[in-house]
Amino acid sequence: MAVDRLLPTDESVELLALVRELCEHELAPHAAHAEETEAFPRAAFRTLGKAGLLGLPYPEQYGGAEQPYEVYLQMLEEIASAWMSVGVGVSVHTMTSYAVATYGTEEQRERLLPDMVGGELLGAYALSEPQAGSDITGMTTRAVRDGDSYVLNGTKAWISHGSHADFYTTFARTSDDRTHGISAFHVPADAAGLSFGAPERKMGLTGSTTTLVNFDDVRVPAGNLIGAEGDGMRIALSALDSGRLGIAACATGLAQAALDLAASYAKERQQFGQAIADFQGLQFLIADMAAAVESARATYLHAARRRDLGRRFTREAAIAKLICTDAAMKVTTDAVQVLGGYGYTRDFPAERYMREAKVTQIFEGTNQIQRLVIGRDVLRSV
């Protein structure tokens, strides 16, 4: 069921039509098989890049579409509803490109952004480490200046697109200062000394490869430092604010797909001589699912509109990530219940939706971390 979206311009309406066509013909038909075989959807990212959908929020002068975030996120939601691994991948790539787009030099933007937003270069965000997840200040990966280069050593963990990405936006220590000693680097995938662990064996999002990334005397030009030395913490947290909105939109798209599946099945499934959709108890369950999806969408759009206006949105991004991902977990679980025994089989995508929803409550800041962010922000403003 197509969502009746409120979009700000005729251009964004046309963009929505393009996204829906690509979702219907290029994404949805391949999702189930790719997830079952754990096949990385590189071709899908190239298709979206050629259609201009990997650079929606970025400037036109670098090949982007220069769309407001409220439009980008709604397009992202459509993609995630068709194929969650691709939706999350677009969100990750957009966040990965953010560092160069926002903090890079003009030379870096002109050199790197066109291929990033055009789909030729797929990015990965190398921030987390085995012992430094939510606590960014605990990272131990180091970058040491050596003449006209930096030499990186360490290990990053839980990296989406690991071993498939063409570049890694990498955060490493350039001093021992806990908060001001982290810097950001653009690391090409063909850099000598870069290697990868075996793909993680995950519950869901099996089409989205996740690995360790090892840096063993990886040498990158000093010109690949993004921002100044010590700016890494500020860059990482700023990117995560926007990235959390991407995950919120993806989670909403996943919940919408589960709602659509449940409603369609309920109208077809017959019990006691009538469709189960005719039973009030089932209607109430569908109503609660719909309310959760609509509430989630409104929450991420509120945060996006604040971002588009240039207003602070850290608290709102955390709220959106919390609300949307919890909604996705609830709605996908309820979808399995609506389908009954069939919901527990792989003949229908309900069980896959449920498995995919769980990680949205974990990555890019667990929902417990979101509560910390929200609570501290509220108390700070009193």
Short mmCIF file of C-alpha atoms in Angstrom, two decimals:
data_model
loop_
_atom_site.label_atom_id
_atom_site.label_comp_id
_atom_site.label_asym_id
_atom_site.label_seq_id
_atom_site.Cartn_x
_atom_site.Cartn_y
_atom_site.Cartn_z
CA MET A 1 0.00 0.00 0.00
CA ALA A 2 1.54 3.30 -1.11
CA VAL A 3 2.00 5.81 1.69
CA ASP A 4 0.21 9.13 1.07
CA ARG A 5 3.18 11.43 1.62
CA LEU A 6 3.25 15.18 2.15
CA LEU A 7 6.15 16.43 0.05
CA PRO A 8 7.25 20.08 -0.26
CA THR A 9 7.80 20.45 -4.03
CA ASP A 10 6.76 19.08 -7.43
CA GLU A 11 10.36 17.93 -7.87
CA SER A 12 10.17 15.79 -4.74
CA VAL A 13 6.88 14.26 -5.93
CA GLU A 14 8.60 13.25 -9.20
CA LEU A 15 11.50 11.90 -7.19
CA LEU A 16 9.11 9.77 -5.14
CA ALA A 17 7.66 8.29 -8.34
CA LEU A 18 11.18 7.37 -9.49
CA VAL A 19 12.06 5.78 -6.16
CA ARG A 20 8.86 3.73 -6.12
CA GLU A 21 9.49 2.48 -9.65
CA LEU A 22 13.04 1.40 -8.78
CA CYS A 23 11.83 -0.24 -5.57
CA GLU A 24 9.17 -2.19 -7.43
CA HIS A 25 11.33 -3.36 -10.33
CA GLU A 26 14.95 -3.32 -9.13
CA LEU A 27 14.86 -3.95 -5.38
CA ALA A 28 11.83 -5.84 -4.05
CA PRO A 29 12.03 -8.77 -6.50
CA HIS A 30 15.60 -9.59 -5.39
CA ALA A 31 15.41 -9.00 -1.63
CA ALA A 32 14.30 -12.42 -0.35
CA HIS A 33 16.82 -14.42 -2.41
CA ALA A 34 19.72 -12.08 -1.64
CA GLU A 35 19.00 -12.19 2.09
CA GLU A 36 18.71 -15.98 2.04
CA THR A 37 22.00 -16.39 0.19
CA GLU A 38 23.73 -13.51 2.03
CA ALA A 39 24.57 -11.82 -1.27
CA PHE A 40 25.85 -8.25 -0.99
CA PRO A 41 23.67 -5.93 -3.14
CA ARG A 42 26.46 -3.95 -4.84
CA ALA A 43 24.53 -3.75 -8.12
CA ALA A 44 21.57 -2.19 -6.30
CA PHE A 45 23.76 0.60 -4.95
CA ARG A 46 25.13 1.31 -8.42
CA THR A 47 21.59 1.48 -9.79
CA LEU A 48 20.54 3.91 -7.07
CA GLY A 49 23.69 5.96 -7.60
CA LYS A 50 23.08 6.30 -11.34
CA ALA A 51 19.53 7.42 -10.56
CA GLY A 52 20.91 10.14 -8.28
CA LEU A 53 19.64 8.56 -5.07
CA LEU A 54 22.94 8.21 -3.19
CA GLY A 55 23.46 11.94 -2.94
CA LEU A 56 19.98 13.25 -2.21
CA PRO A 57 20.94 15.70 0.59
CA TYR A 58 24.24 16.83 -0.94
CA PRO A 59 24.97 19.89 -3.16
CA GLU A 60 24.21 19.79 -6.87
CA GLN A 61 27.67 21.15 -7.72
CA TYR A 62 29.16 17.81 -6.62
CA GLY A 63 26.52 15.66 -8.29
CA GLY A 64 24.00 15.57 -5.44
CA ALA A 65 20.30 16.37 -5.58
CA GLU A 66 20.35 19.04 -2.85
CA GLN A 67 17.08 17.81 -1.33
CA PRO A 68 15.96 18.73 2.19
CA TYR A 69 16.38 16.00 4.77
CA GLU A 70 12.63 15.50 5.10
CA VAL A 71 12.58 14.44 1.43
CA TYR A 72 15.73 12.31 1.62
CA LEU A 73 14.40 10.41 4.63
CA GLN A 74 11.05 9.68 3.01
CA MET A 75 12.83 8.33 -0.07
CA LEU A 76 15.02 6.26 2.25
CA GLU A 77 11.93 4.89 3.97
CA GLU A 78 10.55 3.76 0.60
CA ILE A 79 13.81 1.96 -0.21
CA ALA A 80 13.91 0.24 3.19
CA SER A 81 10.32 -0.93 2.84
CA ALA A 82 11.34 -2.74 -0.36
CA TRP A 83 14.70 -4.07 0.86
CA MET A 84 15.95 -3.25 4.34
CA SER A 85 19.62 -4.10 3.73
CA VAL A 86 19.73 -1.64 0.84
CA GLY A 87 17.92 1.04 2.83
CA VAL A 88 20.38 0.70 5.71
CA GLY A 89 23.24 0.67 3.20
CA VAL A 90 22.10 3.94 1.65
CA SER A 91 21.85 5.45 5.14
CA VAL A 92 25.35 4.23 6.03
CA HIS A 93 26.79 5.52 2.75
CA THR A 94 25.13 8.92 3.20
CA MET A 95 26.54 9.17 6.73
CA THR A 96 29.96 8.05 5.50
CA SER A 97 29.99 10.78 2.85
CA TYR A 98 28.92 13.39 5.42
CA ALA A 99 32.43 13.95 6.79
CA VAL A 100 33.88 15.05 3.45
CA ALA A 101 30.74 16.93 2.41
CA THR A 102 30.54 18.94 5.64
CA TYR A 103 34.09 19.14 7.01
CA GLY A 104 36.28 18.41 3.98
CA THR A 105 38.30 20.94 2.03
CA GLU A 106 37.09 22.16 -1.34
CA GLU A 107 39.77 20.01 -2.98
CA GLN A 108 38.49 16.93 -1.13
CA ARG A 109 34.89 17.64 -2.08
CA GLU A 110 35.73 18.09 -5.76
CA ARG A 111 37.95 15.01 -5.79
CA LEU A 112 35.76 12.61 -3.82
CA LEU A 113 32.11 13.62 -3.66
CA PRO A 114 31.06 13.17 -7.32
CA ASP A 115 31.92 9.45 -7.26
CA MET A 116 30.51 9.05 -3.75
CA VAL A 117 27.10 10.42 -4.68
CA GLY A 118 27.19 8.88 -8.16
CA GLY A 119 27.46 5.31 -6.90
CA GLU A 120 30.99 4.65 -8.18
CA LEU A 121 32.39 4.74 -4.64
CA LEU A 122 30.53 2.95 -1.84
CA GLY A 123 31.48 3.99 1.69
CA ALA A 124 31.83 2.42 5.14
CA TYR A 125 31.92 4.18 8.51
CA ALA A 126 34.85 2.89 10.58
CA LEU A 127 34.18 4.20 14.09
CA SER A 128 33.33 1.32 16.47
CA GLU A 129 35.97 -1.00 17.89
CA PRO A 130 35.78 -4.34 19.74
CA GLN A 131 36.06 -2.53 23.09
CA ALA A 132 34.79 0.90 22.04
CA GLY A 133 31.21 0.92 20.82
CA SER A 134 29.00 3.55 22.40
CA ASP A 135 32.06 4.95 24.22
CA ILE A 136 33.89 6.59 21.32
CA THR A 137 36.56 7.95 23.66
CA GLY A 138 37.69 4.37 24.35
CA MET A 139 39.04 3.86 20.83
CA THR A 140 42.63 2.68 20.50
CA THR A 141 43.21 2.77 16.72
CA ARG A 142 46.06 5.23 16.14
CA ALA A 143 47.20 7.47 13.32
CA VAL A 144 50.79 8.72 13.51
CA ARG A 145 52.08 11.51 11.25
CA ASP A 146 55.06 10.41 9.15
CA GLY A 147 56.19 13.07 6.71
CA ASP A 148 53.45 13.67 4.16
CA SER A 149 51.42 10.69 5.38
CA TYR A 150 49.62 9.24 8.38
CA VAL A 151 50.19 5.61 9.37
CA LEU A 152 47.15 3.88 10.90
CA ASN A 153 47.18 0.83 13.17
CA GLY A 154 44.26 -0.81 14.96
CA THR A 155 41.02 -2.70 14.48
CA LYS A 156 37.48 -1.50 13.82
CA ALA A 157 34.44 -3.69 14.53
CA TRP A 158 30.86 -4.05 13.28
CA ILE A 159 31.62 -2.22 10.04
CA SER A 160 28.75 -2.31 7.54
CA HIS A 161 30.00 -2.89 3.96
CA GLY A 162 33.30 -4.20 5.36
CA SER A 163 35.37 -5.79 2.54
CA HIS A 164 32.89 -4.45 -0.07
CA ALA A 165 33.28 -0.69 0.41
CA ASP A 166 35.51 1.43 -1.82
CA PHE A 167 36.51 3.78 0.99
CA TYR A 168 36.38 3.90 4.79
CA THR A 169 35.69 7.09 6.73
CA THR A 170 37.97 6.17 9.61
CA PHE A 171 38.40 7.64 13.07
CA ALA A 172 41.72 7.21 14.85
CA ARG A 173 43.70 8.66 17.74
CA THR A 174 46.25 11.30 16.91
CA SER A 175 46.86 12.14 20.60
CA ASP A 176 46.01 10.78 24.06
CA ASP A 177 43.45 13.52 24.79
CA ARG A 178 40.23 11.53 25.31
CA THR A 179 37.87 13.90 23.53
CA HIS A 180 40.14 16.11 21.41
CA GLY A 181 42.64 13.47 20.37
CA ILE A 182 40.55 11.78 17.68
CA SER A 183 40.84 12.62 13.97
CA ALA A 184 38.98 11.58 10.81
CA PHE A 185 40.53 10.15 7.64
CA HIS A 186 39.45 9.09 4.17
CA VAL A 187 40.99 5.65 3.64
CA PRO A 188 40.67 4.05 0.18
CA ALA A 189 39.88 0.34 0.17
CA ASP A 190 43.01 -0.50 -1.84
CA ALA A 191 45.38 0.95 0.79
CA ALA A 192 48.19 -1.48 1.60
CA GLY A 193 47.80 -3.07 5.05
CA LEU A 194 43.99 -2.94 5.09
CA SER A 195 42.38 -6.34 5.75
CA PHE A 196 39.06 -7.73 6.92
CA GLY A 197 37.67 -10.33 9.27
CA ALA A 198 35.17 -12.99 8.27
CA PRO A 199 31.62 -11.67 7.84
CA GLU A 200 29.62 -11.70 11.07
CA ARG A 201 26.96 -14.43 11.21
CA LYS A 202 23.95 -12.26 11.92
CA MET A 203 20.31 -12.84 12.81
CA GLY A 204 19.09 -10.45 10.12
CA LEU A 205 20.24 -7.99 7.45
CA THR A 206 22.24 -10.89 6.07
CA GLY A 207 22.60 -9.14 2.71
CA SER A 208 24.48 -6.33 4.44
CA THR A 209 27.98 -7.61 5.14
CA THR A 210 29.46 -6.68 8.54
CA THR A 211 33.12 -7.33 9.37
CA LEU A 212 36.16 -6.36 11.38
CA VAL A 213 38.46 -3.93 9.55
CA ASN A 214 42.16 -4.25 10.40
CA PHE A 215 44.69 -1.45 9.89
CA ASP A 216 48.27 -2.75 9.79
CA ASP A 217 50.61 0.15 9.02
CA VAL A 218 48.06 1.57 6.59
CA ARG A 219 49.60 4.68 5.05
CA VAL A 220 47.30 7.45 3.76
CA PRO A 221 48.29 10.87 2.42
CA ALA A 222 48.09 13.76 4.86
CA GLY A 223 45.66 15.30 2.38
CA ASN A 224 43.16 12.61 3.38
CA LEU A 225 42.82 14.04 6.89
CA ILE A 226 39.24 15.37 7.13
CA GLY A 227 39.05 18.59 9.11
CA ALA A 228 41.89 19.36 11.50
CA GLU A 229 43.65 17.00 13.87
CA GLY A 230 41.42 16.55 16.91
CA ASP A 231 38.16 17.30 15.05
CA GLY A 232 37.19 13.63 14.80
CA MET A 233 34.94 13.48 17.85
CA ARG A 234 32.92 16.49 16.67
CA ILE A 235 32.67 15.06 13.14
CA ALA A 236 31.63 11.61 14.35
CA LEU A 237 28.90 12.85 16.70
CA SER A 238 27.55 15.30 14.15
CA ALA A 239 27.36 12.56 11.51
CA LEU A 240 25.66 10.21 13.97
CA ASP A 241 22.88 12.73 14.63
CA SER A 242 21.99 12.62 10.95
CA GLY A 243 22.71 8.90 10.69
CA ARG A 244 20.25 8.15 13.47
CA LEU A 245 17.55 9.82 11.41
CA GLY A 246 18.46 7.54 8.53
CA ILE A 247 18.02 4.47 10.72
CA ALA A 248 14.75 5.88 12.06
CA ALA A 249 13.44 6.24 8.51
CA CYS A 250 14.61 2.73 7.57
CA ALA A 251 12.94 1.26 10.65
CA THR A 252 9.71 3.04 9.73
CA GLY A 253 9.89 1.64 6.21
CA LEU A 254 10.38 -1.86 7.59
CA ALA A 255 7.39 -1.40 9.91
CA GLN A 256 5.29 -0.15 6.99
CA ALA A 257 6.19 -3.25 4.96
CA ALA A 258 5.16 -5.47 7.88
CA LEU A 259 1.87 -3.60 8.29
CA ASP A 260 1.11 -3.91 4.57
CA LEU A 261 1.83 -7.63 4.64
CA ALA A 262 -0.32 -8.20 7.72
CA ALA A 263 -3.28 -6.21 6.39
CA SER A 264 -3.17 -7.94 3.00
CA TYR A 265 -2.96 -11.39 4.58
CA ALA A 266 -5.79 -10.63 7.01
CA LYS A 267 -8.14 -9.80 4.13
CA GLU A 268 -7.36 -13.07 2.36
CA ARG A 269 -7.11 -15.57 5.24
CA GLN A 270 -10.44 -17.28 5.94
CA GLN A 271 -11.45 -18.71 9.33
CA PHE A 272 -14.93 -19.58 10.60
CA GLY A 273 -16.37 -18.72 7.23
CA GLN A 274 -15.01 -15.19 6.96
CA ALA A 275 -11.82 -13.21 6.47
CA ILE A 276 -9.90 -12.81 9.73
CA ALA A 277 -9.84 -9.07 8.95
CA ASP A 278 -13.55 -9.04 9.86
CA PHE A 279 -12.81 -9.93 13.50
CA GLN A 280 -12.65 -6.96 15.83
CA GLY A 281 -9.69 -8.35 17.78
CA LEU A 282 -7.63 -8.50 14.58
CA GLN A 283 -8.79 -5.03 13.54
CA PHE A 284 -7.60 -3.62 16.86
CA LEU A 285 -4.19 -5.24 16.35
CA ILE A 286 -3.91 -3.77 12.84
CA ALA A 287 -5.01 -0.38 14.21
CA ASP A 288 -2.25 -0.42 16.84
CA MET A 289 0.30 -1.34 14.16
CA ALA A 290 -0.88 1.53 11.94
CA ALA A 291 -0.76 3.99 14.84
CA ALA A 292 2.82 2.94 15.63
CA VAL A 293 3.93 3.41 12.02
CA GLU A 294 2.28 6.81 11.62
CA SER A 295 3.68 8.00 14.97
CA ALA A 296 7.16 6.86 13.99
CA ARG A 297 6.99 8.68 10.67
CA ALA A 298 5.82 11.90 12.30
CA THR A 299 8.65 11.69 14.83
CA TYR A 300 11.49 11.38 12.32
CA LEU A 301 9.96 14.05 10.08
CA HIS A 302 9.81 16.48 13.00
CA ALA A 303 13.52 15.99 13.63
CA ALA A 304 14.31 16.28 9.92
CA ARG A 305 12.44 19.56 9.59
CA ARG A 306 14.41 21.00 12.50
CA ARG A 307 17.60 19.94 10.74
CA ASP A 308 16.44 21.54 7.50
CA LEU A 309 15.81 24.80 9.34
CA GLY A 310 19.32 24.75 10.78
CA ARG A 311 18.05 24.24 14.32
CA ARG A 312 19.57 21.92 16.88
CA PHE A 313 18.15 18.41 16.53
CA THR A 314 20.34 16.09 18.63
CA ARG A 315 17.55 15.35 21.13
CA GLU A 316 14.95 14.97 18.39
CA ALA A 317 17.21 12.60 16.43
CA ALA A 318 17.66 10.42 19.50
CA ILE A 319 13.90 10.43 20.14
CA ALA A 320 13.23 9.48 16.52
CA LYS A 321 15.74 6.65 16.60
CA LEU A 322 14.22 5.34 19.85
CA ILE A 323 10.57 5.64 18.81
CA CYS A 324 10.95 4.39 15.24
CA THR A 325 13.08 1.35 16.03
CA ASP A 326 10.91 0.30 18.98
CA ALA A 327 7.90 0.66 16.66
CA ALA A 328 9.60 -1.51 14.04
CA MET A 329 10.23 -4.24 16.60
CA LYS A 330 6.63 -4.16 17.81
CA VAL A 331 4.98 -3.97 14.39
CA THR A 332 7.09 -6.73 12.83
CA THR A 333 6.42 -8.98 15.84
CA ASP A 334 2.69 -8.30 15.54
CA ALA A 335 2.85 -9.07 11.81
CA VAL A 336 4.17 -12.54 12.61
CA GLN A 337 1.23 -12.96 15.00
CA VAL A 338 -1.31 -11.90 12.37
CA LEU A 339 0.04 -14.50 9.96
CA GLY A 340 -0.04 -17.15 12.68
CA GLY A 341 1.88 -20.30 11.81
CA TYR A 342 2.70 -18.96 8.36
CA GLY A 343 4.33 -15.96 9.99
CA TYR A 344 6.86 -18.33 11.54
CA THR A 345 7.84 -19.83 8.21
CA ARG A 346 10.08 -18.48 5.47
CA ASP A 347 7.26 -18.76 2.95
CA PHE A 348 6.35 -15.20 3.96
CA PRO A 349 8.72 -12.29 4.73
CA ALA A 350 7.20 -11.56 8.18
CA GLU A 351 9.84 -13.56 10.05
CA ARG A 352 12.61 -11.82 8.08
CA TYR A 353 11.14 -8.41 8.89
CA MET A 354 11.12 -9.35 12.59
CA ARG A 355 14.75 -10.48 12.50
CA GLU A 356 15.79 -7.33 10.65
CA ALA A 357 13.99 -5.05 13.09
CA LYS A 358 15.98 -6.17 16.13
CA VAL A 359 19.30 -4.69 15.09
CA THR A 360 17.76 -1.26 14.55
CA GLN A 361 17.43 -1.02 18.34
CA ILE A 362 21.17 -1.71 18.65
CA PHE A 363 23.30 -0.07 15.95
CA GLU A 364 24.21 3.62 15.67
CA GLY A 365 23.69 3.91 19.42
CA THR A 366 21.58 1.41 21.35
CA ASN A 367 18.19 2.62 22.48
CA GLN A 368 19.55 2.74 26.01
CA ILE A 369 22.16 5.24 24.78
CA GLN A 370 19.38 7.23 23.08
CA ARG A 371 17.64 7.48 26.45
CA LEU A 372 20.86 8.80 27.99
CA VAL A 373 21.15 11.42 25.24
CA ILE A 374 17.52 12.47 25.63
CA GLY A 375 17.55 12.55 29.42
CA ARG A 376 20.76 14.54 29.68
CA ASP A 377 19.57 17.02 27.06
CA VAL A 378 16.26 17.56 28.86
CA LEU A 379 17.96 18.09 32.21
CA ARG A 380 20.57 20.39 30.66
CA SER A 381 17.85 22.67 29.31
CA VAL A 382 15.92 23.02 32.58
#
